[in-house]
PDB file of C-alpha atoms in Angstrom:
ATOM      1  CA  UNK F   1      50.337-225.708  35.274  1.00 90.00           C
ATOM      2  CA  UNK F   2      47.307-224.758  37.451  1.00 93.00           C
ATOM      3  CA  UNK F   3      44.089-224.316  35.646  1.00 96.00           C
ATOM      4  CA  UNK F   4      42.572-223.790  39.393  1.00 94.00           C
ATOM      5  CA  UNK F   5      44.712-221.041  40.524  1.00 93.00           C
ATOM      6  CA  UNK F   6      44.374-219.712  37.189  1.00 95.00           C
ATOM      7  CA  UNK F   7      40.502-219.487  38.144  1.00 95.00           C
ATOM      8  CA  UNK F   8      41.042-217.752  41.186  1.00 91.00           C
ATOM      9  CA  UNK F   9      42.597-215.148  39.466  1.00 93.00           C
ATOM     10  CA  UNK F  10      40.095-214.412  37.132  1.00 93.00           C
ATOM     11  CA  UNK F  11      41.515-216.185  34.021  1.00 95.00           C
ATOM     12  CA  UNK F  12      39.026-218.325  32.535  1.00 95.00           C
ATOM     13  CA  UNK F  13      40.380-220.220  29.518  1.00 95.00           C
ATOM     14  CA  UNK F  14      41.238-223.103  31.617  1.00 97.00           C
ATOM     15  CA  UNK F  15      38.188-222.936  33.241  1.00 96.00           C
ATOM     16  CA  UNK F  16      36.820-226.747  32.819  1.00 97.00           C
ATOM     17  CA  UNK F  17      40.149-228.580  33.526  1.00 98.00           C
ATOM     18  CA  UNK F  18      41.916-229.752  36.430  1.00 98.00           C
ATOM     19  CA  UNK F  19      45.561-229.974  37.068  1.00 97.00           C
ATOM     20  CA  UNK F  20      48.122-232.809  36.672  1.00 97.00           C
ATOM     21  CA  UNK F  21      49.294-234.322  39.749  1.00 97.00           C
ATOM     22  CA  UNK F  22      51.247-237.451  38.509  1.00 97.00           C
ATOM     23  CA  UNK F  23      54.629-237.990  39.181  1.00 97.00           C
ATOM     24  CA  UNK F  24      55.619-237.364  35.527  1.00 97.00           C
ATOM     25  CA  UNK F  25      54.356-234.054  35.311  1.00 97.00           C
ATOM     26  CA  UNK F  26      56.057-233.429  38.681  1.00 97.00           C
ATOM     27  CA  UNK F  27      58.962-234.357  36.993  1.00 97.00           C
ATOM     28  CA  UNK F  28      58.007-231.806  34.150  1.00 97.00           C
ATOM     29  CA  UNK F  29      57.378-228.853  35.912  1.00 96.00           C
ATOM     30  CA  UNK F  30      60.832-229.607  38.232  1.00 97.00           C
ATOM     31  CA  UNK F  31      62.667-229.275  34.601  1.00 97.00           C
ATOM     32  CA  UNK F  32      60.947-226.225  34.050  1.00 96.00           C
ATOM     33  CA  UNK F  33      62.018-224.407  36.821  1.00 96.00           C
ATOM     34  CA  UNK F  34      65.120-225.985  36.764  1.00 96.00           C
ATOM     35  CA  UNK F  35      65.437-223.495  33.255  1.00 97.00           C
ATOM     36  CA  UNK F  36      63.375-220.533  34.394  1.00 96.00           C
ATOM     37  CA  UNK F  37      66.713-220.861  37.477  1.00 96.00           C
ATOM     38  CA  UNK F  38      69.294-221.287  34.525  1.00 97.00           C
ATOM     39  CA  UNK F  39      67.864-218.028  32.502  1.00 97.00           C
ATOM     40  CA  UNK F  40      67.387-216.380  35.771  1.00 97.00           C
ATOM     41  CA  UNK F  41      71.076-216.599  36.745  1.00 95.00           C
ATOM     42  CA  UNK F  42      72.434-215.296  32.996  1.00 96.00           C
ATOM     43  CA  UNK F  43      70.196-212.272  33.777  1.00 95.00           C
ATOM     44  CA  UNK F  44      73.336-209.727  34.925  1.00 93.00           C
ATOM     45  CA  UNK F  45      72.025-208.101  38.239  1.00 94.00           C
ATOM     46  CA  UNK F  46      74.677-204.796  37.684  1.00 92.00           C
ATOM     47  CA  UNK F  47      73.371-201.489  37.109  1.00 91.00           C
ATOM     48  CA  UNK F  48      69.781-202.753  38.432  1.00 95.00           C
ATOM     49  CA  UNK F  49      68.223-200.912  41.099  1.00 96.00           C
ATOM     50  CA  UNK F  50      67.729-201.643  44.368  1.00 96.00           C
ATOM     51  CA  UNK F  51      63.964-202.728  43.757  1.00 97.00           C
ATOM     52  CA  UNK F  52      65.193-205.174  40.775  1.00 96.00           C
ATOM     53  CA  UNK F  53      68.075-206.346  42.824  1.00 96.00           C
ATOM     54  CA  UNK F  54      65.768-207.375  45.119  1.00 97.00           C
ATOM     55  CA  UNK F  55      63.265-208.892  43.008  1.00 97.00           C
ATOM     56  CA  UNK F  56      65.942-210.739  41.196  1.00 97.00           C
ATOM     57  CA  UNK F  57      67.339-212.548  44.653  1.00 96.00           C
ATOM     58  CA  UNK F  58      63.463-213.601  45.936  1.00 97.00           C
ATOM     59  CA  UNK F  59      63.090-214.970  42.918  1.00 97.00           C
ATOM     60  CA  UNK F  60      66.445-217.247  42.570  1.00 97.00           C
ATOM     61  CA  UNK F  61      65.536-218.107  46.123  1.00 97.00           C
ATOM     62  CA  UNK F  62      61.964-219.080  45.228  1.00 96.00           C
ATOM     63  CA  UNK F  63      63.096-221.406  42.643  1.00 96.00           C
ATOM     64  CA  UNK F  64      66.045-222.575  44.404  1.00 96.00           C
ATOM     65  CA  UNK F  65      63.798-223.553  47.660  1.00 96.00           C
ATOM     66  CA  UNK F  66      61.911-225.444  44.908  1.00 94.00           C
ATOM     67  CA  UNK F  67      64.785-227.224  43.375  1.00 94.00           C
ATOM     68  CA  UNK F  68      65.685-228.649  46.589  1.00 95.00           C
ATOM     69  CA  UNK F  69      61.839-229.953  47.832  1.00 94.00           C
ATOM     70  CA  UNK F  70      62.130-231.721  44.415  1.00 96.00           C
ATOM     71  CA  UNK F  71      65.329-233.491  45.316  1.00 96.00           C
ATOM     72  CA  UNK F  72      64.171-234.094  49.128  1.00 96.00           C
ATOM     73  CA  UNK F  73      61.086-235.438  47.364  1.00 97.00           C
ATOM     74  CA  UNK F  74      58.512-233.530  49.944  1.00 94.00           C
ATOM     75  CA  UNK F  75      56.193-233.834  46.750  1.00 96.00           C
ATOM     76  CA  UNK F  76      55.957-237.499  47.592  1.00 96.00           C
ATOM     77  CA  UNK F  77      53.854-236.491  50.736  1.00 94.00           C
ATOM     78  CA  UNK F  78      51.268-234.468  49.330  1.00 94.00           C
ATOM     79  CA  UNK F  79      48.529-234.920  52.109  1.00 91.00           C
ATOM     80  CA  UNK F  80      48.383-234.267  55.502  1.00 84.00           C
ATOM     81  CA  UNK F  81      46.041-233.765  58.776  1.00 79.00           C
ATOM     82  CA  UNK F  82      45.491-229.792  57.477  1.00 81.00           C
ATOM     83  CA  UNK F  83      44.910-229.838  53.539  1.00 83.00           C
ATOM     84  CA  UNK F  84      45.516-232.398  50.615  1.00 90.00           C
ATOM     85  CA  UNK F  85      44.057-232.195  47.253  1.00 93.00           C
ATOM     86  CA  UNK F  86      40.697-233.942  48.316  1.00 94.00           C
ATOM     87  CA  UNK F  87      40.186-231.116  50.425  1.00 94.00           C
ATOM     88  CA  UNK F  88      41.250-228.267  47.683  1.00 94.00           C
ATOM     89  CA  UNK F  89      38.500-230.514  45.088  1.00 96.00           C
ATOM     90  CA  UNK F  90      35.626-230.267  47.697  1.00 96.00           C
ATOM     91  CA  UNK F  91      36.658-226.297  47.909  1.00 95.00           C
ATOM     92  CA  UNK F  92      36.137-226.311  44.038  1.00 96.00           C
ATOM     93  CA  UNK F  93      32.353-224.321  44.690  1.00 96.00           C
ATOM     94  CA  UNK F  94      34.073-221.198  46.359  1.00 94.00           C
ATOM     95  CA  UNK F  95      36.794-221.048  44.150  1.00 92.00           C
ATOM     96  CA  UNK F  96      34.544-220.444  40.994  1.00 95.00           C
ATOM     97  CA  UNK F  97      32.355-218.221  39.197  1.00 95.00           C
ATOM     98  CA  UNK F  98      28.814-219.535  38.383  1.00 97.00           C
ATOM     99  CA  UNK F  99      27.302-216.273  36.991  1.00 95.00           C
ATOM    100  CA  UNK F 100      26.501-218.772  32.780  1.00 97.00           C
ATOM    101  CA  UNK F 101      25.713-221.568  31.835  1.00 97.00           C
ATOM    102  CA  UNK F 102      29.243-222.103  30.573  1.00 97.00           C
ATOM    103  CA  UNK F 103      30.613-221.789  33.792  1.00 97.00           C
ATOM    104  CA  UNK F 104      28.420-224.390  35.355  1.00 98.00           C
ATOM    105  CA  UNK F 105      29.305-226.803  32.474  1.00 98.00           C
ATOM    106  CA  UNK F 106      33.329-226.096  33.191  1.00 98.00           C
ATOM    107  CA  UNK F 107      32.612-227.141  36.732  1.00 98.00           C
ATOM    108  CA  UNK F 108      30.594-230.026  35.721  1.00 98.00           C
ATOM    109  CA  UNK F 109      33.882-230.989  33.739  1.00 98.00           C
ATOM    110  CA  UNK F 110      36.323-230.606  36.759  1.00 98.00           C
ATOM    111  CA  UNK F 111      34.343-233.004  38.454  1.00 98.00           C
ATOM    112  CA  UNK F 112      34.280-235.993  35.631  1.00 98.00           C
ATOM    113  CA  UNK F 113      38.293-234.983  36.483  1.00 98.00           C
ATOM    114  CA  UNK F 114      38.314-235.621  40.201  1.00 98.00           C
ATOM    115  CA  UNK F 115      39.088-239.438  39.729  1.00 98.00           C
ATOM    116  CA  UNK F 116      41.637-238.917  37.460  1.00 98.00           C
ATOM    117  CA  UNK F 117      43.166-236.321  40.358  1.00 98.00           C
ATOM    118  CA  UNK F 118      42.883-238.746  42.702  1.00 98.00           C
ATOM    119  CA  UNK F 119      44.517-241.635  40.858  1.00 98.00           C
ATOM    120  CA  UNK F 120      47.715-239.237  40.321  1.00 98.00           C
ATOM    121  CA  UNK F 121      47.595-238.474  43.375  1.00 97.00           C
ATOM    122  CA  UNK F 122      47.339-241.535  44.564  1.00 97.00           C
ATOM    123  CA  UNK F 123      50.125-242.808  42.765  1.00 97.00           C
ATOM    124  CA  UNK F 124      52.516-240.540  43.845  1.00 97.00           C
ATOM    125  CA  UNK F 125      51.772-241.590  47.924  1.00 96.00           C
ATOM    126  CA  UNK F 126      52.478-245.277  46.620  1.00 96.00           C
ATOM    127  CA  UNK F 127      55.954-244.110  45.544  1.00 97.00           C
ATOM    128  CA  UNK F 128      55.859-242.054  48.932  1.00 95.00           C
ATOM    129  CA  UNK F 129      55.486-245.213  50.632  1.00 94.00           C
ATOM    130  CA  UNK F 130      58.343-247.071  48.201  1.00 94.00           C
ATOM    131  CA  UNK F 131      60.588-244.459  49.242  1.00 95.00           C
ATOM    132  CA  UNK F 132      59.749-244.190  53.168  1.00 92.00           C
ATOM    133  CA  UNK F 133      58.501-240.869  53.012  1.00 93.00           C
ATOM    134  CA  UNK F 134      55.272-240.843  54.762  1.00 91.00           C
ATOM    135  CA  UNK F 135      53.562-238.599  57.298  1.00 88.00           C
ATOM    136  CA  UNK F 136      53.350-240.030  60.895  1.00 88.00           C
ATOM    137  CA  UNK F 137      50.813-242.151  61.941  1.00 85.00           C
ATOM    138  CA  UNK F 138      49.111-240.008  64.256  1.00 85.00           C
ATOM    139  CA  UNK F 139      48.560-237.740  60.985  1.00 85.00           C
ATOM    140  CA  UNK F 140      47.732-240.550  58.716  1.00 87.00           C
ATOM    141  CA  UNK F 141      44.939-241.836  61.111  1.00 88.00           C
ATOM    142  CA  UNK F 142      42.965-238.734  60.710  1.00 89.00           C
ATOM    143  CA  UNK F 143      42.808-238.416  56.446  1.00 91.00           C
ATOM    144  CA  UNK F 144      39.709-241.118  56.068  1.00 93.00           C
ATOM    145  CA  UNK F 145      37.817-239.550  58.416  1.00 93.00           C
ATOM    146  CA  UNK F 146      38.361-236.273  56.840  1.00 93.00           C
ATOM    147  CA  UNK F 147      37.417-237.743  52.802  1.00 93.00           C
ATOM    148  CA  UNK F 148      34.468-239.734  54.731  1.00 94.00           C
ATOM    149  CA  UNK F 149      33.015-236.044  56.342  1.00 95.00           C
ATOM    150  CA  UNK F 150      33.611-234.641  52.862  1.00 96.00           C
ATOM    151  CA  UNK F 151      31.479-237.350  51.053  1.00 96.00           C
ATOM    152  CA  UNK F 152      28.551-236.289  53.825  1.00 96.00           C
ATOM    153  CA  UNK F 153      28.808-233.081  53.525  1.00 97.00           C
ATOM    154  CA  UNK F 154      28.333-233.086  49.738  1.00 97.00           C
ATOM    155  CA  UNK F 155      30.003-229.424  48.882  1.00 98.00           C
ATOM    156  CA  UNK F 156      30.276-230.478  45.316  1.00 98.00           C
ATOM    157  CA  UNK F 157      25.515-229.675  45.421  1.00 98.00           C
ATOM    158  CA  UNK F 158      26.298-226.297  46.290  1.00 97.00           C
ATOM    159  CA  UNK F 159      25.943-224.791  42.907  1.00 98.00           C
ATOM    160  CA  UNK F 160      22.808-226.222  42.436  1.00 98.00           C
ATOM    161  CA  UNK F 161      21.013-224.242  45.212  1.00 96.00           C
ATOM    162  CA  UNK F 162      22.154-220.343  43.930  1.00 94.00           C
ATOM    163  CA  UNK F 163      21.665-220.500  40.472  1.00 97.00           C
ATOM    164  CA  UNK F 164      21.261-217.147  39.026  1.00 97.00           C
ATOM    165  CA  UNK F 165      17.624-215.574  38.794  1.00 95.00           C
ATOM    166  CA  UNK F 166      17.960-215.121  35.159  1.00 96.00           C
ATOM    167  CA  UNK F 167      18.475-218.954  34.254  1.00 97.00           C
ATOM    168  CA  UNK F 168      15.718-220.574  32.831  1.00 97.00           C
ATOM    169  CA  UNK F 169      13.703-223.466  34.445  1.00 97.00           C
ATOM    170  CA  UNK F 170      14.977-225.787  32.098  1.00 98.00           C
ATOM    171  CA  UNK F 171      18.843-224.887  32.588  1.00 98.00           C
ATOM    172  CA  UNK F 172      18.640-225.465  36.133  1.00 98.00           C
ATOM    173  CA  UNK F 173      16.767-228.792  36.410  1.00 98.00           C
ATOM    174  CA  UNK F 174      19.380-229.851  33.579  1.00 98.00           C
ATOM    175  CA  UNK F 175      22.831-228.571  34.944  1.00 98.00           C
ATOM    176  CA  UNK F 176      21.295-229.973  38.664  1.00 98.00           C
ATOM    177  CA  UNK F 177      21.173-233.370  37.283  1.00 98.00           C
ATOM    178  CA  UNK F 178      24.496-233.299  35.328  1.00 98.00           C
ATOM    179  CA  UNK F 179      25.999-232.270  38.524  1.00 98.00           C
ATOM    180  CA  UNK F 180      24.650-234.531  40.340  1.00 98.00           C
ATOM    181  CA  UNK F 181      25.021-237.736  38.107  1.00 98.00           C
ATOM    182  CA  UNK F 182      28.968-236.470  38.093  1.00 98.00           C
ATOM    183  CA  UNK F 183      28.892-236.514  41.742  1.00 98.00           C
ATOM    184  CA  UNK F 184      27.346-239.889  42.115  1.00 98.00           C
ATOM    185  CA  UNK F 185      28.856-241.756  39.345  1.00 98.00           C
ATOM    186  CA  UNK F 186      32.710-239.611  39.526  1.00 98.00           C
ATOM    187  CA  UNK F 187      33.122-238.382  42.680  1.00 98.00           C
ATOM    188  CA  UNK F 188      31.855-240.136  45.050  1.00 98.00           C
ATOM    189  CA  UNK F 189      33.285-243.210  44.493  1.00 98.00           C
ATOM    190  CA  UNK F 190      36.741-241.614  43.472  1.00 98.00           C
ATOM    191  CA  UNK F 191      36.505-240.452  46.908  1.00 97.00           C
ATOM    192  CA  UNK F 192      35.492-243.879  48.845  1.00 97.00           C
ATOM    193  CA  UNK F 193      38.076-245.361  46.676  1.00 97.00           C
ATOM    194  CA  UNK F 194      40.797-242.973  48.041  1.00 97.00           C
ATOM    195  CA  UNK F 195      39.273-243.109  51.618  1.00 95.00           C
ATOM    196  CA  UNK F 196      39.915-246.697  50.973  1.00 95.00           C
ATOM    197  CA  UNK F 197      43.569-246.507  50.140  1.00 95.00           C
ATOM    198  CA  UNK F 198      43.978-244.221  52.765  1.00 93.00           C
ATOM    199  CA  UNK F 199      42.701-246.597  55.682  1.00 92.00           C
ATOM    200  CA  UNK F 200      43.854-249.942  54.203  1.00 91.00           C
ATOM    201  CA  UNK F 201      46.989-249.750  52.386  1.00 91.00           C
ATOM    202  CA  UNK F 202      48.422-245.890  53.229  1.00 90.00           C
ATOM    203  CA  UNK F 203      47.308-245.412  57.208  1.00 72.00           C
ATOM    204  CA  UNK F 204      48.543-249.040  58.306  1.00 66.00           C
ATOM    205  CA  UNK F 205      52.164-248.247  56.970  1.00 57.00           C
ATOM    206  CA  UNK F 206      52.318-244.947  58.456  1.00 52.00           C
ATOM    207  CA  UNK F 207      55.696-244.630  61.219  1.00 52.00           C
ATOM    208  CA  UNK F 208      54.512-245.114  64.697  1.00 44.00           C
ATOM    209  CA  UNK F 209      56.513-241.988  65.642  1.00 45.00           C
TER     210      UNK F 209
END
C-alpha cells in the first residue's frame, strides 16, 4: 500500500513506484481494514497474556479510529498549511538510498510518477470540495506559496550532486540528465499545474472561517 514507507524501512522491491492516492484505492484499502477488523475480532482474547491482551486492544483501536476517518471522510482533505503529499514527493531525496545505479533509476521512476500522484490527489480535493470538506481559508491561502518555494528550491537535483565516488563518468552525466529531463518535463509542471488548482479553483472556495 506504501511503496515509500516501505523504502524507509529498508525494503526495496518497491523501490521505483509510488503509491495510489485516488479515491478508489482509498476505497480499497478502507475494505481491507474493514477485514483485517473482522479477523481481528474472531481472534478469542482468553487465556492471552497481559502483553497480547494489550496488543490485541491497540490494534482494534487502530483500525477502528481508521474505520471512522473513512466514514467522516477526513481523507477528502489530504493537504494542509503543515504537510500534503507535494511536500512528502519533494522529501523523496532523504527518504532514499542512492548507494547503485539501480537505485538512482528507481528514483528516476518515482518522479515520471509524481503527476500521476498529483492528479489522484487532486481528484480526491475536488470531491473534498463536492462534499464541503475543505480546510479554512486562512490554511488554503498558504499551499501555492508552499508548491511555488518547492519548484525554486528544486530538491528533486539533489541526487545529482553526491553521487558515489565509485560511479563512472559516464553514469553520472547520464542519470544527471534523466533526472533532470524528469524534473523538467514531469515534475515541474505537475507541480505548477497543482499550484494552479490550488490558487484558482481550491483556495477561492475555501470557508472564510
Amino acid at each position: 500500500d506504501s511503496p515509500e514507507r516501505a523504502t524507509a524501512y529498508g525494503d526495496y522491491r518497491y523501490n521505483g513506484q509510488l503509491g495510489q492516492y485516488s479515491l478508489a484505492e482509498i476505497a480499497r484499502q478502507h475494505a481491507e481494514a474493514d477485514a483485517f477488523l473482522a479477523r481481528l475480532k474472531a481472534i478469542p482474547i482468553d487465556g492471552m497474556n497481559d502483553n497480547d491482551q494489550l496488543s490485541h486492544r491497540v490494534m482494534e483501536r487502530q483500525l477502528e479510529r481508521e474505520d471512522t476517518n473513512f466514514e467522516l471522510k477526513n481523507y477528502e482533505m489530504p493537504v494542509n498549511q503543515q504537510n500534503g503529499v507535494y511536500t512528502r514527493l519533494a522529501d523523496l531525496p532523504n527518504g532514499m538510498t542512492f548507494d547503485s545505479v539501480p537505485h538512482y533509476q528507481d528514483y528516476i521512476s518515482r518522479l515520471h510518477q509524481i503527476p500521476r500522484v498529483l492528479s489522484q490527489t487532486t481528484e480526491v480535493m475536488r470531491q473534498g470540495m463536492t462534499d464541503g470538506l475543505m480546510p479554512p481559508k486562512l490554511v488554503l491561502e498558504k499551499l501555492p506559496g508552499q508548491c511555488d518555494g518547492i519548484i525554486s528550491a528544486n530538491p528533486f537535483l539533489e541526487p545529482t550532486k553526491k553521487f558515489p565516488a565509485d560511479f563512472s563518468a559516464a553514469d553520472k552525466k547520464r542519470l544527471t540528465d534523466e533526472i533532470t529531463q524528469a524534473v523538467n518535463d514531469d515534475v515541474f509542471p505537475a507541480y505548477r499545474k497543482f499550484s494552479e488548482f490550488l490558487r484558482t479553483e481550491y483556495g477561492p472556495k475555501g470557508r472564510a472561517e
